[in-house]
């Protein structure tokens, strides 16, 4: 543990950010998995609804700096291609 007060604060804020980032990424993976499962089942309405949720989560994660905006865009385009193929 650091001896300097500002570094002690930094350690605490880094831990908060880490916990938040892990939670956001987990929710993101769940939304993407739900979209892929809906695409695999062939249900277009369910796939579109799941895609909307996943796209929103991707945009929020990119805006918060949890993932890079290019990674979000690439994942969204891949999911959109799957939904549009139905």
CSV table of N, CA, C and O in Angstrom, one decimal:
chain,number,residue,atom,x,y,z
A,1,UNK,N,0.8,-1.2,0.0
A,1,UNK,CA,0.0,0.0,0.0
A,1,UNK,C,0.9,1.2,0.0
A,1,UNK,O,1.9,1.3,0.6
A,2,UNK,N,0.4,2.3,-0.7
A,2,UNK,CA,1.2,3.5,-0.8
A,2,UNK,C,1.2,4.2,0.5
A,2,UNK,O,0.3,4.1,1.4
A,3,UNK,N,2.2,5.1,0.7
A,3,UNK,CA,2.3,5.9,1.9
A,3,UNK,C,1.8,7.3,1.7
A,3,UNK,O,1.5,8.0,2.7
A,4,UNK,N,1.7,7.7,0.5
A,4,UNK,CA,1.2,9.1,0.2
A,4,UNK,C,-0.3,9.1,0.1
A,4,UNK,O,-0.9,8.2,-0.5
A,5,UNK,N,-0.9,10.1,0.7
A,5,UNK,CA,-2.3,10.2,0.8
A,5,UNK,C,-3.0,10.2,-0.5
A,5,UNK,O,-4.0,9.5,-0.7
A,6,UNK,N,-2.5,10.9,-1.5
A,6,UNK,CA,-3.1,11.0,-2.8
A,6,UNK,C,-3.1,9.6,-3.5
A,6,UNK,O,-4.0,9.3,-4.2
A,7,UNK,N,-2.0,8.9,-3.3
A,7,UNK,CA,-1.9,7.6,-3.9
A,7,UNK,C,-2.8,6.6,-3.2
A,7,UNK,O,-3.4,5.7,-3.9
A,8,UNK,N,-3.1,6.8,-1.9
A,8,UNK,CA,-4.1,5.9,-1.2
A,8,UNK,C,-5.4,6.2,-1.8
A,8,UNK,O,-6.2,5.2,-2.1
A,9,UNK,N,-5.8,7.4,-2.1
A,9,UNK,CA,-7.1,7.8,-2.7
A,9,UNK,C,-7.1,7.2,-4.1
A,9,UNK,O,-8.2,6.7,-4.5
A,10,UNK,N,-6.0,7.2,-4.8
A,10,UNK,CA,-6.0,6.7,-6.2
A,10,UNK,C,-6.2,5.2,-6.2
A,10,UNK,O,-6.9,4.7,-7.1
A,11,UNK,N,-5.7,4.5,-5.3
A,11,UNK,CA,-5.9,3.1,-5.2
A,11,UNK,C,-7.3,2.8,-5.0
A,11,UNK,O,-7.9,1.9,-5.7
A,12,UNK,N,-8.0,3.5,-4.2
A,12,UNK,CA,-9.4,3.3,-3.9
A,12,UNK,C,-10.3,3.6,-5.1
A,12,UNK,O,-11.2,2.9,-5.5
A,13,UNK,N,-10.0,4.7,-5.8
A,13,UNK,CA,-10.8,5.1,-7.0
A,13,UNK,C,-10.5,4.1,-8.1
A,13,UNK,O,-11.4,3.8,-8.9
A,14,UNK,N,-9.3,3.6,-8.2
A,14,UNK,CA,-9.0,2.6,-9.3
A,14,UNK,C,-9.8,1.3,-9.0
A,14,UNK,O,-10.3,0.7,-10.0
A,15,UNK,N,-9.9,1.0,-7.8
A,15,UNK,CA,-10.7,-0.2,-7.4
A,15,UNK,C,-12.1,-0.1,-7.8
A,15,UNK,O,-12.8,-1.0,-8.3
A,16,UNK,N,-12.7,1.1,-7.5
A,16,UNK,CA,-14.1,1.4,-7.8
A,16,UNK,C,-14.3,1.3,-9.4
A,16,UNK,O,-15.3,0.7,-9.8
A,17,UNK,N,-13.4,1.9,-10.1
A,17,UNK,CA,-13.5,1.9,-11.6
A,17,UNK,C,-13.4,0.4,-12.1
A,17,UNK,O,-14.1,0.0,-13.0
A,18,UNK,N,-12.5,-0.3,-11.5
A,18,UNK,CA,-12.3,-1.7,-11.9
A,18,UNK,C,-13.6,-2.5,-11.7
A,18,UNK,O,-14.0,-3.3,-12.6
A,19,UNK,N,-14.2,-2.4,-10.5
A,19,UNK,CA,-15.4,-3.1,-10.2
A,19,UNK,C,-16.5,-2.7,-11.2
A,19,UNK,O,-17.3,-3.5,-11.7
A,20,UNK,N,-16.6,-1.4,-11.5
A,20,UNK,CA,-17.6,-0.9,-12.4
A,20,UNK,C,-17.4,-1.5,-13.8
A,20,UNK,O,-18.3,-1.9,-14.5
A,21,UNK,N,-16.1,-1.4,-14.3
A,21,UNK,CA,-15.8,-1.9,-15.6
A,21,UNK,C,-16.1,-3.4,-15.7
A,21,UNK,O,-16.6,-3.8,-16.8
A,22,UNK,N,-15.8,-4.2,-14.7
A,22,UNK,CA,-16.1,-5.6,-14.8
A,22,UNK,C,-17.6,-5.8,-14.9
A,22,UNK,O,-18.0,-6.7,-15.7
A,23,UNK,N,-18.4,-5.1,-14.1
A,23,UNK,CA,-19.8,-5.2,-14.2
A,23,UNK,C,-20.4,-4.9,-15.5
A,23,UNK,O,-21.2,-5.6,-16.1
A,24,UNK,N,-19.9,-3.8,-16.1
A,24,UNK,CA,-20.4,-3.3,-17.4
A,24,UNK,C,-20.0,-4.3,-18.5
A,24,UNK,O,-20.8,-4.7,-19.3
A,25,UNK,N,-18.8,-4.9,-18.5
A,25,UNK,CA,-18.3,-5.8,-19.4
A,25,UNK,C,-19.2,-7.1,-19.3
A,25,UNK,O,-19.5,-7.7,-20.3
A,26,UNK,N,-19.5,-7.5,-18.1
A,26,UNK,CA,-20.3,-8.7,-17.9
A,26,UNK,C,-21.7,-8.6,-18.5
A,26,UNK,O,-22.2,-9.4,-19.2
A,27,UNK,N,-22.3,-7.4,-18.2
A,27,UNK,CA,-23.6,-7.1,-18.8
A,27,UNK,C,-23.6,-7.1,-20.3
A,27,UNK,O,-24.5,-7.5,-21.0
A,28,UNK,N,-22.5,-6.5,-20.8
A,28,UNK,CA,-22.3,-6.4,-22.3
A,28,UNK,C,-22.2,-7.8,-22.9
A,28,UNK,O,-22.8,-8.1,-23.9
A,29,UNK,N,-21.4,-8.7,-22.3
A,29,UNK,CA,-21.3,-10.0,-22.8
A,29,UNK,C,-22.6,-10.8,-22.8
A,29,UNK,O,-22.9,-11.5,-23.7
A,30,UNK,N,-23.4,-10.6,-21.7
A,30,UNK,CA,-24.7,-11.2,-21.6
A,30,UNK,C,-25.6,-10.7,-22.7
A,30,UNK,O,-26.3,-11.5,-23.3
A,31,UNK,N,-25.6,-9.4,-23.0
A,31,UNK,CA,-26.5,-8.9,-24.0
A,31,UNK,C,-26.1,-9.4,-25.4
A,31,UNK,O,-27.0,-9.7,-26.2
A,32,UNK,N,-24.8,-9.5,-25.7
A,32,UNK,CA,-24.3,-10.0,-27.0
A,32,UNK,C,-24.7,-11.5,-27.1
A,32,UNK,O,-25.1,-11.9,-28.2
A,33,UNK,N,-24.5,-12.2,-26.0
A,33,UNK,CA,-24.8,-13.7,-26.1
A,33,UNK,C,-26.3,-13.9,-26.3
A,33,UNK,O,-26.7,-14.7,-27.1
A,34,UNK,N,-27.2,-13.0,-25.7
A,34,UNK,CA,-28.6,-13.2,-25.9
A,34,UNK,C,-29.0,-12.9,-27.4
A,34,UNK,O,-29.8,-13.5,-27.9
A,35,UNK,N,-28.3,-11.9,-27.9
A,35,UNK,CA,-28.6,-11.5,-29.3
A,35,UNK,C,-28.1,-12.7,-30.3
A,35,UNK,O,-28.9,-13.0,-31.2
A,36,UNK,N,-27.0,-13.2,-30.0
A,36,UNK,CA,-26.5,-14.3,-30.9
A,36,UNK,C,-27.4,-15.6,-30.7
A,36,UNK,O,-27.6,-16.3,-31.7
A,37,UNK,N,-27.9,-15.8,-29.5
A,37,UNK,CA,-28.8,-17.0,-29.3
A,37,UNK,C,-30.1,-16.7,-30.1
A,37,UNK,O,-30.7,-17.6,-30.6
A,38,UNK,N,-30.6,-15.5,-30.0
A,38,UNK,CA,-31.9,-15.2,-30.8
A,38,UNK,C,-31.7,-15.3,-32.3
A,38,UNK,O,-32.5,-15.8,-33.0
A,39,UNK,N,-30.5,-14.9,-32.7
A,39,UNK,CA,-30.2,-15.1,-34.2
A,39,UNK,C,-30.1,-16.5,-34.5
A,39,UNK,O,-30.7,-17.0,-35.6
A,40,UNK,N,-29.5,-17.3,-33.7
A,40,UNK,CA,-29.3,-18.8,-33.9
A,40,UNK,C,-30.7,-19.5,-33.9
A,40,UNK,O,-30.9,-20.4,-34.7
A,41,UNK,N,-31.6,-19.0,-33.1
A,41,UNK,CA,-32.9,-19.6,-33.0
A,41,UNK,C,-33.8,-19.2,-34.3
A,41,UNK,O,-34.8,-19.9,-34.5
A,42,UNK,N,-33.4,-18.2,-34.9
A,42,UNK,CA,-34.2,-17.8,-36.1
A,42,UNK,C,-35.3,-16.9,-35.9
A,42,UNK,O,-36.1,-16.5,-36.8
A,43,UNK,N,-35.5,-16.4,-34.7
A,43,UNK,CA,-36.6,-15.5,-34.3
A,43,UNK,C,-36.2,-14.1,-34.6
A,43,UNK,O,-35.5,-13.5,-33.8
A,44,UNK,N,-36.8,-13.5,-35.6
A,44,UNK,CA,-36.3,-12.2,-36.1
A,44,UNK,C,-36.7,-11.1,-35.1
A,44,UNK,O,-35.9,-10.2,-34.7
A,45,UNK,N,-38.0,-11.2,-34.5
A,45,UNK,CA,-38.4,-10.1,-33.6
A,45,UNK,C,-37.6,-10.2,-32.3
A,45,UNK,O,-37.2,-9.1,-31.8
A,46,UNK,N,-37.3,-11.3,-31.8
A,46,UNK,CA,-36.5,-11.4,-30.6
A,46,UNK,C,-35.1,-11.0,-30.8
A,46,UNK,O,-34.5,-10.3,-30.0
A,47,UNK,N,-34.6,-11.3,-32.0
A,47,UNK,CA,-33.2,-10.9,-32.4
A,47,UNK,C,-33.1,-9.4,-32.5
A,47,UNK,O,-32.1,-8.8,-32.0
A,48,UNK,N,-34.1,-8.7,-33.1
A,48,UNK,CA,-34.1,-7.3,-33.2
A,48,UNK,C,-34.2,-6.6,-31.8
A,48,UNK,O,-33.5,-5.6,-31.5
A,49,UNK,N,-35.0,-7.2,-30.9
A,49,UNK,CA,-35.2,-6.6,-29.6
A,49,UNK,C,-33.9,-6.8,-28.8
A,49,UNK,O,-33.4,-5.9,-28.1
A,50,UNK,N,-33.2,-7.9,-28.9
A,50,UNK,CA,-32.0,-8.2,-28.2
A,50,UNK,C,-30.9,-7.3,-28.8
A,50,UNK,O,-30.0,-6.8,-28.1
A,51,UNK,N,-30.9,-7.1,-30.1
A,51,UNK,CA,-29.9,-6.3,-30.8
A,51,UNK,C,-30.0,-4.8,-30.3
A,51,UNK,O,-29.0,-4.2,-30.0
A,52,UNK,N,-31.2,-4.3,-30.1
A,52,UNK,CA,-31.4,-2.9,-29.6
A,52,UNK,C,-30.8,-2.8,-28.2
A,52,UNK,O,-30.1,-1.8,-27.9
A,53,UNK,N,-31.0,-3.8,-27.4
A,53,UNK,CA,-30.4,-3.7,-26.0
A,53,UNK,C,-28.9,-3.8,-26.1
A,53,UNK,O,-28.2,-3.0,-25.4
A,54,UNK,N,-28.4,-4.7,-26.9
A,54,UNK,CA,-26.9,-4.9,-27.0
A,54,UNK,C,-26.3,-3.6,-27.6
A,54,UNK,O,-25.2,-3.2,-27.1
A,55,UNK,N,-26.9,-3.0,-28.6
A,55,UNK,CA,-26.4,-1.8,-29.2
A,55,UNK,C,-26.3,-0.7,-28.2
A,55,UNK,O,-25.3,0.1,-28.1
A,56,UNK,N,-27.4,-0.6,-27.4
A,56,UNK,CA,-27.4,0.5,-26.4
A,56,UNK,C,-26.3,0.3,-25.3
A,56,UNK,O,-25.6,1.2,-24.9
A,57,UNK,N,-26.1,-1.0,-24.9
A,57,UNK,CA,-25.1,-1.3,-23.9
A,57,UNK,C,-23.7,-1.0,-24.5
A,57,UNK,O,-22.8,-0.5,-23.8
A,58,UNK,N,-23.5,-1.4,-25.8
A,58,UNK,CA,-22.2,-1.1,-26.4
A,58,UNK,C,-21.9,0.4,-26.5
A,58,UNK,O,-20.8,0.8,-26.2
A,59,UNK,N,-22.9,1.2,-26.8
A,59,UNK,CA,-22.7,2.6,-26.9
A,59,UNK,C,-22.4,3.2,-25.6
A,59,UNK,O,-21.5,4.1,-25.4
A,60,UNK,N,-23.1,2.7,-24.5
A,60,UNK,CA,-22.8,3.3,-23.2
A,60,UNK,C,-21.5,2.9,-22.7
A,60,UNK,O,-20.8,3.7,-22.1
A,61,UNK,N,-21.0,1.6,-23.0
A,61,UNK,CA,-19.7,1.2,-22.6
A,61,UNK,C,-18.6,2.0,-23.3
A,61,UNK,O,-17.6,2.3,-22.7
A,62,UNK,N,-18.8,2.2,-24.6
A,62,UNK,CA,-17.8,3.0,-25.3
A,62,UNK,C,-17.8,4.5,-24.8
A,62,UNK,O,-16.7,5.1,-24.7
A,63,UNK,N,-19.0,5.0,-24.5
A,63,UNK,CA,-19.0,6.4,-24.0
A,63,UNK,C,-18.4,6.5,-22.6
A,63,UNK,O,-17.8,7.6,-22.3
A,64,UNK,N,-18.5,5.5,-21.8
A,64,UNK,CA,-17.9,5.5,-20.5
A,64,UNK,C,-16.4,5.2,-20.5
A,64,UNK,O,-15.7,5.3,-19.4
A,65,UNK,N,-15.9,4.8,-21.6
A,65,UNK,CA,-14.5,4.4,-21.7
A,65,UNK,C,-14.1,3.0,-21.3
A,65,UNK,O,-13.0,2.7,-21.1
A,66,UNK,N,-15.2,2.2,-21.1
A,66,UNK,CA,-14.9,0.8,-20.7
A,66,UNK,C,-14.3,0.0,-21.8
A,66,UNK,O,-13.4,-0.8,-21.6
A,67,UNK,N,-14.9,0.2,-23.0
A,67,UNK,CA,-14.3,-0.4,-24.2
A,67,UNK,C,-14.0,0.7,-25.2
A,67,UNK,O,-14.6,1.8,-25.1
A,68,UNK,N,-13.2,0.5,-26.2
A,68,UNK,CA,-12.9,1.5,-27.3
A,68,UNK,C,-14.1,1.6,-28.2
A,68,UNK,O,-14.8,0.6,-28.5
A,69,UNK,N,-14.3,2.8,-28.8
A,69,UNK,CA,-15.4,3.0,-29.6
A,69,UNK,C,-15.4,2.2,-30.9
A,69,UNK,O,-16.4,1.8,-31.4
A,70,UNK,N,-14.2,1.9,-31.4
A,70,UNK,CA,-14.0,1.1,-32.6
A,70,UNK,C,-14.4,-0.4,-32.3
A,70,UNK,O,-15.1,-1.0,-33.1
A,71,UNK,N,-14.1,-0.9,-31.1
A,71,UNK,CA,-14.5,-2.2,-30.7
A,71,UNK,C,-16.0,-2.3,-30.6
A,71,UNK,O,-16.7,-3.3,-31.1
A,72,UNK,N,-16.7,-1.3,-30.1
A,72,UNK,CA,-18.1,-1.2,-30.0
A,72,UNK,C,-18.7,-1.2,-31.4
A,72,UNK,O,-19.7,-1.9,-31.7
A,73,UNK,N,-18.2,-0.4,-32.3
A,73,UNK,CA,-18.7,-0.3,-33.6
A,73,UNK,C,-18.6,-1.7,-34.4
A,73,UNK,O,-19.5,-2.1,-35.1
A,74,UNK,N,-17.4,-2.3,-34.2
A,74,UNK,CA,-17.2,-3.6,-34.9
A,74,UNK,C,-18.2,-4.7,-34.3
A,74,UNK,O,-18.7,-5.5,-35.1
A,75,UNK,N,-18.4,-4.7,-33.0
A,75,UNK,CA,-19.3,-5.7,-32.5
A,75,UNK,C,-20.8,-5.4,-32.9
A,75,UNK,O,-21.5,-6.3,-33.2
A,76,UNK,N,-21.2,-4.1,-33.0
A,76,UNK,CA,-22.5,-3.8,-33.4
A,76,UNK,C,-22.7,-4.1,-34.9
A,76,UNK,O,-23.8,-4.7,-35.2
A,77,UNK,N,-21.7,-3.9,-35.7
A,77,UNK,CA,-21.9,-4.2,-37.1
A,77,UNK,C,-22.0,-5.7,-37.3
A,77,UNK,O,-22.8,-6.2,-38.2
A,78,UNK,N,-21.3,-6.5,-36.6
A,78,UNK,CA,-21.3,-7.9,-36.7
A,78,UNK,C,-22.7,-8.5,-36.3
A,78,UNK,O,-23.3,-9.3,-36.9
A,79,UNK,N,-23.2,-7.9,-35.2
A,79,UNK,CA,-24.5,-8.3,-34.7
A,79,UNK,C,-25.6,-7.9,-35.7
A,79,UNK,O,-26.6,-8.6,-36.0
A,80,UNK,N,-25.5,-6.7,-36.2
A,80,UNK,CA,-26.5,-6.2,-37.2
A,80,UNK,C,-26.5,-7.0,-38.4
A,80,UNK,O,-27.6,-7.3,-39.0
A,81,UNK,N,-25.4,-7.5,-38.9
A,81,UNK,CA,-25.3,-8.3,-40.1
A,81,UNK,C,-26.1,-9.6,-39.8
A,81,UNK,O,-26.8,-10.1,-40.7
A,82,UNK,N,-25.9,-10.2,-38.6
A,82,UNK,CA,-26.6,-11.4,-38.3
A,82,UNK,C,-28.1,-11.2,-38.2
A,82,UNK,O,-28.9,-12.1,-38.6
A,83,UNK,N,-28.5,-10.1,-37.6
A,83,UNK,CA,-30.0,-9.8,-37.5
A,83,UNK,C,-30.6,-9.6,-38.9
A,83,UNK,O,-31.7,-10.1,-39.2
A,84,UNK,N,-29.9,-8.8,-39.7
A,84,UNK,CA,-30.4,-8.5,-41.0
A,84,UNK,C,-30.4,-9.7,-41.9
A,84,UNK,O,-31.2,-9.8,-42.9
A,85,UNK,N,-29.6,-10.8,-41.6
A,85,UNK,CA,-29.6,-12.0,-42.5
A,85,UNK,C,-30.9,-12.8,-42.2
A,85,UNK,O,-31.2,-13.7,-43.0
A,86,UNK,N,-31.6,-12.5,-41.1
A,86,UNK,CA,-32.8,-13.3,-40.8
A,86,UNK,C,-33.9,-13.0,-41.8
A,86,UNK,O,-34.1,-12.0,-42.3
